[in-house]
């Protein structure tokens, strides 16, 4: 059964999403949605990451609130920087952050966090996963930013995934 439906919840979600997006439960849409829900996970099964092993699930809640706080603060700082760009132009830089996190799922979560927080862009990851190249919108102190990044995001993800 696992061969036919490698991700049954994904199949169901795709089928339901198809019906919702088409706003119709006609026989044709039911069939097309079922076909999509059946075929898409089969075609993408090689792309699925390794199973996730969460070591300390309680840290997820703390990380969620830390990221939420940083998103709010960064939104305000980036907006302020854009509004005052003529008087005080932002000091944008690419910085290299040394990484200790090696788990693929942890790195994927770190890339999503980096994308969500305004003012930072995940630019490149070294092939050996040891260095992350980030673009920062307005950077005062590179060492302080790296320390904040590692303690706020990387260390909790290491505790969760490694």
GROMACS .gro file of N, CA and C in nm:
model
  486
    1UNK      N    1   0.083  -0.120   0.000
    1UNK     CA    2   0.000   0.000   0.000
    1UNK      C    3   0.087   0.126   0.000
    2UNK      N    4   0.202   0.117   0.070
    2UNK     CA    5   0.291   0.233   0.079
    2UNK      C    6   0.349   0.267  -0.059
    3UNK      N    7   0.361   0.167  -0.147
    3UNK     CA    8   0.412   0.194  -0.281
    3UNK      C    9   0.313   0.275  -0.364
    4UNK      N   10   0.185   0.246  -0.350
    4UNK     CA   11   0.084   0.320  -0.425
    4UNK      C   12   0.057   0.457  -0.367
    5UNK      N   13   0.059   0.466  -0.236
    5UNK     CA   14   0.034   0.593  -0.167
    5UNK      C   15   0.149   0.622  -0.071
    6UNK      N   16   0.260   0.676  -0.123
    6UNK     CA   17   0.375   0.703  -0.036
    6UNK      C   18   0.346   0.809   0.070
    7UNK      N   19   0.251   0.896   0.043
    7UNK     CA   20   0.214   1.003   0.138
    7UNK      C   21   0.062   1.019   0.134
    8UNK      N   22  -0.011   0.934   0.206
    8UNK     CA   23  -0.156   0.938   0.197
    8UNK      C   24  -0.218   1.071   0.240
    9UNK      N   25  -0.163   1.134   0.341
    9UNK     CA   26  -0.217   1.264   0.385
    9UNK      C   27  -0.194   1.371   0.280
   10UNK      N   28  -0.080   1.365   0.214
   10UNK     CA   29  -0.052   1.459   0.105
   10UNK      C   30  -0.149   1.436  -0.011
   11UNK      N   31  -0.175   1.310  -0.043
   11UNK     CA   32  -0.270   1.278  -0.150
   11UNK      C   33  -0.408   1.333  -0.118
   12UNK      N   34  -0.452   1.314   0.003
   12UNK     CA   35  -0.583   1.365   0.044
   12UNK      C   36  -0.586   1.518   0.039
   13UNK      N   37  -0.478   1.579   0.088
   13UNK     CA   38  -0.472   1.726   0.088
   13UNK      C   39  -0.473   1.781  -0.054
   14UNK      N   40  -0.401   1.718  -0.145
   14UNK     CA   41  -0.399   1.765  -0.284
   14UNK      C   42  -0.537   1.749  -0.348
   15UNK      N   43  -0.603   1.640  -0.320
   15UNK     CA   44  -0.737   1.617  -0.375
   15UNK      C   45  -0.835   1.723  -0.325
   16UNK      N   46  -0.831   1.749  -0.193
   16UNK     CA   47  -0.920   1.851  -0.136
   16UNK      C   48  -0.885   1.991  -0.187
   17UNK      N   49  -0.757   2.020  -0.198
   17UNK     CA   50  -0.715   2.150  -0.249
   17UNK      C   51  -0.763   2.171  -0.393
   18UNK      N   52  -0.755   2.066  -0.473
   18UNK     CA   53  -0.804   2.074  -0.611
   18UNK      C   54  -0.953   2.110  -0.614
   19UNK      N   55  -1.028   2.045  -0.527
   19UNK     CA   56  -1.173   2.071  -0.524
   19UNK      C   57  -1.203   2.212  -0.475
   20UNK      N   58  -1.130   2.258  -0.375
   20UNK     CA   59  -1.152   2.393  -0.322
   20UNK      C   60  -1.115   2.498  -0.425
   21UNK      N   61  -1.002   2.480  -0.492
   21UNK     CA   62  -0.958   2.580  -0.590
   21UNK      C   63  -1.051   2.586  -0.712
   22UNK      N   64  -1.111   2.474  -0.746
   22UNK     CA   65  -1.204   2.473  -0.860
   22UNK      C   66  -1.347   2.506  -0.821
   23UNK      N   67  -1.375   2.513  -0.693
   23UNK     CA   68  -1.509   2.544  -0.642
   23UNK      C   69  -1.616   2.455  -0.706
   24UNK      N   70  -1.581   2.328  -0.722
   24UNK     CA   71  -1.675   2.236  -0.785
   24UNK      C   72  -1.648   2.094  -0.738
   25UNK      N   73  -1.756   2.020  -0.719
   25UNK     CA   74  -1.742   1.878  -0.686
   25UNK      C   75  -1.807   1.794  -0.798
   26UNK      N   76  -1.792   1.842  -0.919
   26UNK     CA   77  -1.843   1.768  -1.034
   26UNK      C   78  -1.764   1.638  -1.049
   27UNK      N   79  -1.820   1.540  -1.116
   27UNK     CA   80  -1.749   1.413  -1.133
   27UNK      C   81  -1.611   1.430  -1.199
   28UNK      N   82  -1.602   1.520  -1.295
   28UNK     CA   83  -1.473   1.544  -1.361
   28UNK      C   84  -1.370   1.600  -1.264
   29UNK      N   85  -1.410   1.697  -1.181
   29UNK     CA   86  -1.316   1.754  -1.083
   29UNK      C   87  -1.281   1.653  -0.974
   30UNK      N   88  -1.377   1.571  -0.935
   30UNK     CA   89  -1.347   1.465  -0.836
   30UNK      C   90  -1.243   1.369  -0.892
   31UNK      N   91  -1.258   1.332  -1.020
   31UNK     CA   92  -1.164   1.241  -1.083
   31UNK      C   93  -1.027   1.305  -1.103
   32UNK      N   94  -1.025   1.429  -1.154
   32UNK     CA   95  -0.896   1.497  -1.176
   32UNK      C   96  -0.822   1.521  -1.044
   33UNK      N   97  -0.896   1.561  -0.940
   33UNK     CA   98  -0.834   1.581  -0.810
   33UNK      C   99  -0.777   1.452  -0.753
   34UNK      N  100  -0.852   1.343  -0.770
   34UNK     CA  101  -0.803   1.213  -0.723
   34UNK      C  102  -0.679   1.170  -0.802
   35UNK      N  103  -0.680   1.195  -0.932
   35UNK     CA  104  -0.564   1.162  -1.015
   35UNK      C  105  -0.442   1.244  -0.973
   36UNK      N  106  -0.462   1.372  -0.947
   36UNK     CA  107  -0.353   1.457  -0.899
   36UNK      C  108  -0.303   1.407  -0.764
   37UNK      N  109  -0.395   1.377  -0.673
   37UNK     CA  110  -0.356   1.328  -0.541
   37UNK      C  111  -0.285   1.196  -0.546
   38UNK      N  112  -0.314   1.115  -0.647
   38UNK     CA  113  -0.248   0.985  -0.662
   38UNK      C  114  -0.112   0.999  -0.729
   39UNK      N  115  -0.106   1.074  -0.839
   39UNK     CA  116   0.016   1.081  -0.921
   39UNK      C  117   0.126   1.172  -0.864
   40UNK      N  118   0.088   1.286  -0.810
   40UNK     CA  119   0.189   1.383  -0.765
   40UNK      C  120   0.282   1.323  -0.657
   41UNK      N  121   0.230   1.261  -0.551
   41UNK     CA  122   0.321   1.203  -0.452
   41UNK      C  123   0.406   1.090  -0.510
   42UNK      N  124   0.352   1.013  -0.605
   42UNK     CA  125   0.432   0.908  -0.667
   42UNK      C  126   0.550   0.966  -0.746
   43UNK      N  127   0.523   1.074  -0.820
   43UNK     CA  128   0.629   1.134  -0.901
   43UNK      C  129   0.732   1.207  -0.814
   44UNK      N  130   0.691   1.254  -0.698
   44UNK     CA  131   0.781   1.332  -0.613
   44UNK      C  132   0.838   1.253  -0.495
   45UNK      N  133   0.817   1.122  -0.492
   45UNK     CA  134   0.860   1.046  -0.374
   45UNK      C  135   1.012   1.050  -0.355
   46UNK      N  136   1.089   1.061  -0.462
   46UNK     CA  137   1.235   1.069  -0.449
   46UNK      C  138   1.280   1.203  -0.390
   47UNK      N  139   1.194   1.304  -0.398
   47UNK     CA  140   1.229   1.436  -0.346
   47UNK      C  141   1.199   1.451  -0.198
   48UNK      N  142   1.123   1.357  -0.142
   48UNK     CA  143   1.086   1.368  -0.001
   48UNK      C  144   1.210   1.355   0.086
   49UNK      N  145   1.222   1.440   0.186
   49UNK     CA  146   1.339   1.432   0.274
   49UNK      C  147   1.332   1.308   0.363
   50UNK      N  148   1.442   1.286   0.430
   50UNK     CA  149   1.447   1.176   0.526
   50UNK      C  150   1.343   1.198   0.635
   51UNK      N  151   1.300   1.093   0.698
   51UNK     CA  152   1.203   1.110   0.807
   51UNK      C  153   1.259   1.203   0.915
   52UNK      N  154   1.171   1.283   0.970
   52UNK     CA  155   1.212   1.380   1.071
   52UNK      C  156   1.217   1.312   1.207
   53UNK      N  157   1.326   1.334   1.277
   53UNK     CA  158   1.339   1.284   1.414
   53UNK      C  159   1.356   1.405   1.505
   54UNK      N  160   1.251   1.436   1.578
   54UNK     CA  161   1.253   1.551   1.668
   54UNK      C  162   1.299   1.503   1.805
   55UNK      N  163   1.409   1.559   1.850
   55UNK     CA  164   1.469   1.517   1.977
   55UNK      C  165   1.402   1.586   2.097
   56UNK      N  166   1.381   1.717   2.088
   56UNK     CA  167   1.326   1.794   2.199
   56UNK      C  168   1.212   1.881   2.149
   57UNK      N  169   1.090   1.829   2.146
   57UNK     CA  170   0.978   1.903   2.086
   57UNK      C  171   0.939   2.029   2.162
   58UNK      N  172   0.968   2.038   2.291
   58UNK     CA  173   0.933   2.157   2.368
   58UNK      C  174   1.003   2.282   2.320
   59UNK      N  175   1.119   2.265   2.262
   59UNK     CA  176   1.196   2.381   2.215
   59UNK      C  177   1.129   2.444   2.092
   60UNK      N  178   1.047   2.368   2.021
   60UNK     CA  179   0.979   2.420   1.902
   60UNK      C  180   0.891   2.539   1.940
   61UNK      N  181   0.822   2.530   2.052
   61UNK     CA  182   0.734   2.639   2.095
   61UNK      C  183   0.816   2.765   2.125
   62UNK      N  184   0.926   2.747   2.197
   62UNK     CA  185   1.012   2.862   2.230
   62UNK      C  186   1.070   2.924   2.103
   63UNK      N  187   1.114   2.840   2.009
   63UNK     CA  188   1.168   2.890   1.883
   63UNK      C  189   1.061   2.964   1.804
   64UNK      N  190   0.938   2.913   1.804
   64UNK     CA  191   0.827   2.978   1.735
   64UNK      C  192   0.808   3.121   1.785
   65UNK      N  193   0.810   3.140   1.917
   65UNK     CA  194   0.791   3.274   1.972
   65UNK      C  195   0.913   3.363   1.949
   66UNK      N  196   1.034   3.307   1.951
   66UNK     CA  197   1.153   3.386   1.921
   66UNK      C  198   1.150   3.435   1.776
   67UNK      N  199   1.113   3.348   1.684
   67UNK     CA  200   1.105   3.387   1.544
   67UNK      C  201   0.995   3.491   1.525
   68UNK      N  202   0.881   3.470   1.591
   68UNK     CA  203   0.772   3.568   1.583
   68UNK      C  204   0.813   3.705   1.630
   69UNK      N  205   0.887   3.708   1.742
   69UNK     CA  206   0.937   3.836   1.794
   69UNK      C  207   1.032   3.901   1.693
   70UNK      N  208   1.124   3.821   1.638
   70UNK     CA  209   1.221   3.876   1.543
   70UNK      C  210   1.153   3.923   1.414
   71UNK      N  211   1.047   3.856   1.372
   71UNK     CA  212   0.974   3.899   1.253
   71UNK      C  213   0.911   4.036   1.277
   72UNK      N  214   0.849   4.053   1.393
   72UNK     CA  215   0.787   4.183   1.424
   72UNK      C  216   0.891   4.294   1.433
   73UNK      N  217   0.997   4.269   1.508
   73UNK     CA  218   1.102   4.370   1.526
   73UNK      C  219   1.169   4.402   1.392
   74UNK      N  220   1.198   4.300   1.313
   74UNK     CA  221   1.264   4.322   1.185
   74UNK      C  222   1.175   4.397   1.087
   75UNK      N  223   1.044   4.369   1.090
   75UNK     CA  224   0.952   4.444   1.005
   75UNK      C  225   0.961   4.593   1.035
   76UNK      N  226   0.960   4.627   1.161
   76UNK     CA  227   0.968   4.768   1.201
   76UNK      C  228   1.102   4.828   1.161
   77UNK      N  229   1.211   4.756   1.186
   77UNK     CA  230   1.344   4.808   1.154
   77UNK      C  231   1.365   4.825   1.003
   78UNK      N  232   1.318   4.729   0.924
   78UNK     CA  233   1.333   4.739   0.779
   78UNK      C  234   1.246   4.853   0.725
   79UNK      N  235   1.124   4.864   0.774
   79UNK     CA  236   1.037   4.974   0.730
   79UNK      C  237   1.100   5.108   0.765
   80UNK      N  238   1.153   5.120   0.886
   80UNK     CA  239   1.219   5.243   0.928
   80UNK      C  240   1.341   5.271   0.840
   81UNK      N  241   1.418   5.166   0.809
   81UNK     CA  242   1.535   5.182   0.723
   81UNK      C  243   1.500   5.226   0.582
   82UNK      N  244   1.390   5.175   0.530
   82UNK     CA  245   1.346   5.214   0.395
   82UNK      C  246   1.296   5.358   0.396
   83UNK      N  247   1.220   5.393   0.498
   83UNK     CA  248   1.166   5.530   0.505
   83UNK      C  249   1.276   5.634   0.526
   84UNK      N  250   1.382   5.598   0.593
   84UNK     CA  251   1.492   5.692   0.620
   84UNK      C  252   1.615   5.665   0.535
   85UNK      N  253   1.597   5.598   0.422
   85UNK     CA  254   1.712   5.560   0.339
   85UNK      C  255   1.787   5.679   0.281
   86UNK      N  256   1.719   5.792   0.260
   86UNK     CA  257   1.788   5.909   0.205
   86UNK      C  258   1.881   5.973   0.307
   87UNK      N  259   1.833   5.983   0.430
   87UNK     CA  260   1.916   6.044   0.535
   87UNK      C  261   2.026   5.951   0.582
   88UNK      N  262   1.991   5.826   0.601
   88UNK     CA  263   2.087   5.729   0.654
   88UNK      C  264   2.074   5.599   0.574
   89UNK      N  265   2.151   5.585   0.466
   89UNK     CA  266   2.136   5.467   0.382
   89UNK      C  267   2.172   5.339   0.459
   90UNK      N  268   2.099   5.230   0.432
   90UNK     CA  269   2.129   5.104   0.502
   90UNK      C  270   2.265   5.050   0.463
   91UNK      N  271   2.327   4.982   0.555
   91UNK     CA  272   2.459   4.922   0.534
   91UNK      C  273   2.440   4.774   0.502
   92UNK      N  274   2.399   4.745   0.379
   92UNK     CA  275   2.376   4.607   0.336
   92UNK      C  276   2.508   4.537   0.315
   93UNK      N  277   2.510   4.410   0.356
   93UNK     CA  278   2.633   4.331   0.342
   93UNK      C  279   2.599   4.185   0.323
   94UNK      N  280   2.692   4.116   0.258
   94UNK     CA  281   2.691   3.971   0.258
   94UNK      C  282   2.783   3.927   0.370
   95UNK      N  283   2.738   3.834   0.451
   95UNK     CA  284   2.823   3.783   0.559
   95UNK      C  285   2.826   3.632   0.554
   96UNK      N  286   2.935   3.576   0.602
   96UNK     CA  287   2.950   3.431   0.608
   96UNK      C  288   2.930   3.387   0.753
   97UNK      N  289   2.831   3.300   0.772
   97UNK     CA  290   2.799   3.250   0.905
   97UNK      C  291   2.848   3.106   0.913
   98UNK      N  292   2.942   3.076   1.002
   98UNK     CA  293   2.986   2.937   1.018
   98UNK      C  294   2.874   2.856   1.084
   99UNK      N  295   2.844   2.740   1.028
   99UNK     CA  296   2.735   2.658   1.078
   99UNK      C  297   2.785   2.532   1.147
  100UNK      N  298   2.718   2.497   1.255
  100UNK     CA  299   2.741   2.370   1.322
  100UNK      C  300   2.628   2.273   1.292
  101UNK      N  301   2.515   2.324   1.249
  101UNK     CA  302   2.397   2.243   1.216
  101UNK      C  303   2.422   2.169   1.086
  102UNK      N  304   2.402   2.036   1.086
  102UNK     CA  305   2.426   1.957   0.965
  102UNK      C  306   2.302   1.881   0.918
  103UNK      N  307   2.202   1.866   1.003
  103UNK     CA  308   2.082   1.792   0.968
  103UNK      C  309   2.006   1.862   0.855
  104UNK      N  310   1.968   1.785   0.753
  104UNK     CA  311   1.901   1.843   0.636
  104UNK      C  312   1.767   1.908   0.673
  105UNK      N  313   1.692   1.846   0.763
  105UNK     CA  314   1.564   1.903   0.804
  105UNK      C  315   1.586   2.031   0.886
  106UNK      N  316   1.687   2.031   0.970
  106UNK     CA  317   1.720   2.150   1.047
  106UNK      C  318   1.764   2.265   0.958
  107UNK      N  319   1.843   2.233   0.855
  107UNK     CA  320   1.886   2.336   0.761
  107UNK      C  321   1.767   2.389   0.680
  108UNK      N  322   1.674   2.302   0.646
  108UNK     CA  323   1.554   2.348   0.575
  108UNK      C  324   1.474   2.442   0.664
  109UNK      N  325   1.460   2.408   0.792
  109UNK     CA  326   1.388   2.496   0.885
  109UNK      C  327   1.462   2.628   0.901
  110UNK      N  328   1.595   2.623   0.908
  110UNK     CA  329   1.675   2.746   0.920
  110UNK      C  330   1.658   2.833   0.797
  111UNK      N  331   1.651   2.772   0.679
  111UNK     CA  332   1.633   2.853   0.558
  111UNK      C  333   1.495   2.919   0.556
  112UNK      N  334   1.394   2.850   0.605
  112UNK     CA  335   1.260   2.911   0.611
  112UNK      C  336   1.257   3.025   0.712
  113UNK      N  337   1.321   3.006   0.826
  113UNK     CA  338   1.326   3.112   0.927
  113UNK      C  339   1.395   3.234   0.869
  114UNK      N  340   1.507   3.211   0.801
  114UNK     CA  341   1.582   3.322   0.742
  114UNK      C  342   1.499   3.395   0.639
  115UNK      N  343   1.420   3.322   0.563
  115UNK     CA  344   1.336   3.383   0.461
  115UNK      C  345   1.222   3.463   0.522
  116UNK      N  346   1.169   3.416   0.633
  116UNK     CA  347   1.054   3.482   0.697
  116UNK      C  348   1.095   3.612   0.765
  117UNK      N  349   1.214   3.616   0.821
  117UNK     CA  350   1.259   3.736   0.894
  117UNK      C  351   1.302   3.842   0.794
  118UNK      N  352   1.233   3.957   0.792
  118UNK     CA  353   1.268   4.062   0.697
  118UNK      C  354   1.411   4.114   0.721
  119UNK      N  355   1.477   4.147   0.613
  119UNK     CA  356   1.611   4.203   0.623
  119UNK      C  357   1.721   4.100   0.608
  120UNK      N  358   1.685   3.972   0.600
  120UNK     CA  359   1.786   3.868   0.579
  120UNK      C  360   1.744   3.782   0.461
  121UNK      N  361   1.843   3.742   0.381
  121UNK     CA  362   1.819   3.655   0.267
  121UNK      C  363   1.924   3.545   0.267
  122UNK      N  364   1.878   3.421   0.265
  122UNK     CA  365   1.966   3.305   0.254
  122UNK      C  366   2.019   3.304   0.111
  123UNK      N  367   2.150   3.323   0.094
  123UNK     CA  368   2.205   3.335  -0.041
  123UNK      C  369   2.272   3.209  -0.091
  124UNK      N  370   2.350   3.144  -0.005
  124UNK     CA  371   2.422   3.025  -0.050
  124UNK      C  372   2.464   2.943   0.071
  125UNK      N  373   2.466   2.813   0.052
  125UNK     CA  374   2.515   2.720   0.153
  125UNK      C  375   2.633   2.645   0.092
  126UNK      N  376   2.744   2.640   0.165
  126UNK     CA  377   2.861   2.568   0.115
  126UNK      C  378   2.827   2.422   0.094
  127UNK      N  379   2.895   2.358   0.001
  127UNK     CA  380   2.868   2.218  -0.030
  127UNK      C  381   2.883   2.127   0.092
  128UNK      N  382   2.976   2.160   0.178
  128UNK     CA  383   2.996   2.078   0.298
  128UNK      C  384   2.907   2.123   0.415
  129UNK      N  385   2.819   2.218   0.388
  129UNK     CA  386   2.721   2.270   0.486
  129UNK      C  387   2.788   2.336   0.608
  130UNK      N  388   2.906   2.389   0.589
  130UNK     CA  389   2.977   2.448   0.702
  130UNK      C  390   2.965   2.600   0.707
  131UNK      N  391   2.932   2.664   0.595
  131UNK     CA  392   2.924   2.809   0.590
  131UNK      C  393   2.798   2.850   0.513
  132UNK      N  394   2.728   2.945   0.572
  132UNK     CA  395   2.608   3.001   0.510
  132UNK      C  396   2.637   3.145   0.470
  133UNK      N  397   2.606   3.179   0.347
  133UNK     CA  398   2.620   3.317   0.300
  133UNK      C  399   2.484   3.384   0.311
  134UNK      N  400   2.478   3.489   0.391
  134UNK     CA  401   2.355   3.563   0.412
  134UNK      C  402   2.371   3.705   0.361
  135UNK      N  403   2.263   3.761   0.310
  135UNK     CA  404   2.262   3.904   0.280
  135UNK      C  405   2.177   3.969   0.388
  136UNK      N  406   2.233   4.071   0.450
  136UNK     CA  407   2.164   4.142   0.558
  136UNK      C  408   2.137   4.285   0.511
  137UNK      N  409   2.014   4.330   0.530
  137UNK     CA  410   1.971   4.462   0.482
  137UNK      C  411   2.047   4.576   0.548
  138UNK      N  412   2.056   4.575   0.679
  138UNK     CA  413   2.124   4.682   0.751
  138UNK      C  414   2.202   4.619   0.866
  139UNK      N  415   2.334   4.625   0.857
  139UNK     CA  416   2.419   4.553   0.952
  139UNK      C  417   2.511   4.651   1.024
  140UNK      N  418   2.498   4.655   1.157
  140UNK     CA  419   2.588   4.737   1.237
  140UNK      C  420   2.715   4.661   1.273
  141UNK      N  421   2.697   4.545   1.335
  141UNK     CA  422   2.808   4.467   1.387
  141UNK      C  423   2.795   4.323   1.340
  142UNK      N  424   2.886   4.281   1.253
  142UNK     CA  425   2.880   4.147   1.195
  142UNK      C  426   2.892   4.039   1.302
  143UNK      N  427   2.985   4.054   1.395
  143UNK     CA  428   3.004   3.952   1.499
  143UNK      C  429   2.880   3.938   1.588
  144UNK      N  430   2.820   4.050   1.621
  144UNK     CA  431   2.698   4.046   1.704
  144UNK      C  432   2.583   3.980   1.629
  145UNK      N  433   2.570   4.009   1.499
  145UNK     CA  434   2.464   3.947   1.420
  145UNK      C  435   2.484   3.796   1.412
  146UNK      N  436   2.607   3.753   1.387
  146UNK     CA  437   2.636   3.609   1.377
  146UNK      C  438   2.605   3.541   1.510
  147UNK      N  439   2.644   3.602   1.620
  147UNK     CA  440   2.616   3.544   1.752
  147UNK      C  441   2.466   3.533   1.776
  148UNK      N  442   2.391   3.639   1.742
  148UNK     CA  443   2.245   3.636   1.756
  148UNK      C  444   2.184   3.527   1.669
  149UNK      N  445   2.229   3.516   1.545
  149UNK     CA  446   2.177   3.416   1.451
  149UNK      C  447   2.201   3.275   1.503
  150UNK      N  448   2.321   3.250   1.552
  150UNK     CA  449   2.356   3.117   1.599
  150UNK      C  450   2.283   3.081   1.729
  151UNK      N  451   2.274   3.174   1.823
  151UNK     CA  452   2.209   3.142   1.950
  151UNK      C  453   2.057   3.139   1.938
  152UNK      N  454   1.999   3.225   1.857
  152UNK     CA  455   1.854   3.234   1.848
  152UNK      C  456   1.795   3.127   1.756
  153UNK      N  457   1.862   3.095   1.647
  153UNK     CA  458   1.804   3.004   1.549
  153UNK      C  459   1.878   2.870   1.541
  154UNK      N  460   2.010   2.875   1.524
  154UNK     CA  461   2.084   2.751   1.498
  154UNK      C  462   2.087   2.657   1.618
  155UNK      N  463   2.117   2.708   1.734
  155UNK     CA  464   2.127   2.620   1.852
  155UNK      C  465   1.995   2.552   1.887
  156UNK      N  466   1.881   2.625   1.888
  156UNK     CA  467   1.755   2.553   1.913
  156UNK      C  468   1.725   2.446   1.807
  157UNK      N  469   1.757   2.476   1.680
  157UNK     CA  470   1.733   2.377   1.575
  157UNK      C  471   1.824   2.255   1.593
  158UNK      N  472   1.945   2.277   1.641
  158UNK     CA  473   2.033   2.164   1.669
  158UNK      C  474   1.976   2.079   1.783
  159UNK      N  475   1.919   2.143   1.884
  159UNK     CA  476   1.859   2.068   1.994
  159UNK      C  477   1.735   1.992   1.947
  160UNK      N  478   1.663   2.047   1.853
  160UNK     CA  479   1.542   1.982   1.803
  160UNK      C  480   1.576   1.864   1.711
  161UNK      N  481   1.670   1.882   1.619
  161UNK     CA  482   1.693   1.783   1.515
  161UNK      C  483   1.816   1.695   1.535
  162UNK      N  484   1.912   1.736   1.614
  162UNK     CA  485   2.036   1.655   1.625
  162UNK      C  486   2.050   1.595   1.763
   0.00000   0.00000   0.00000
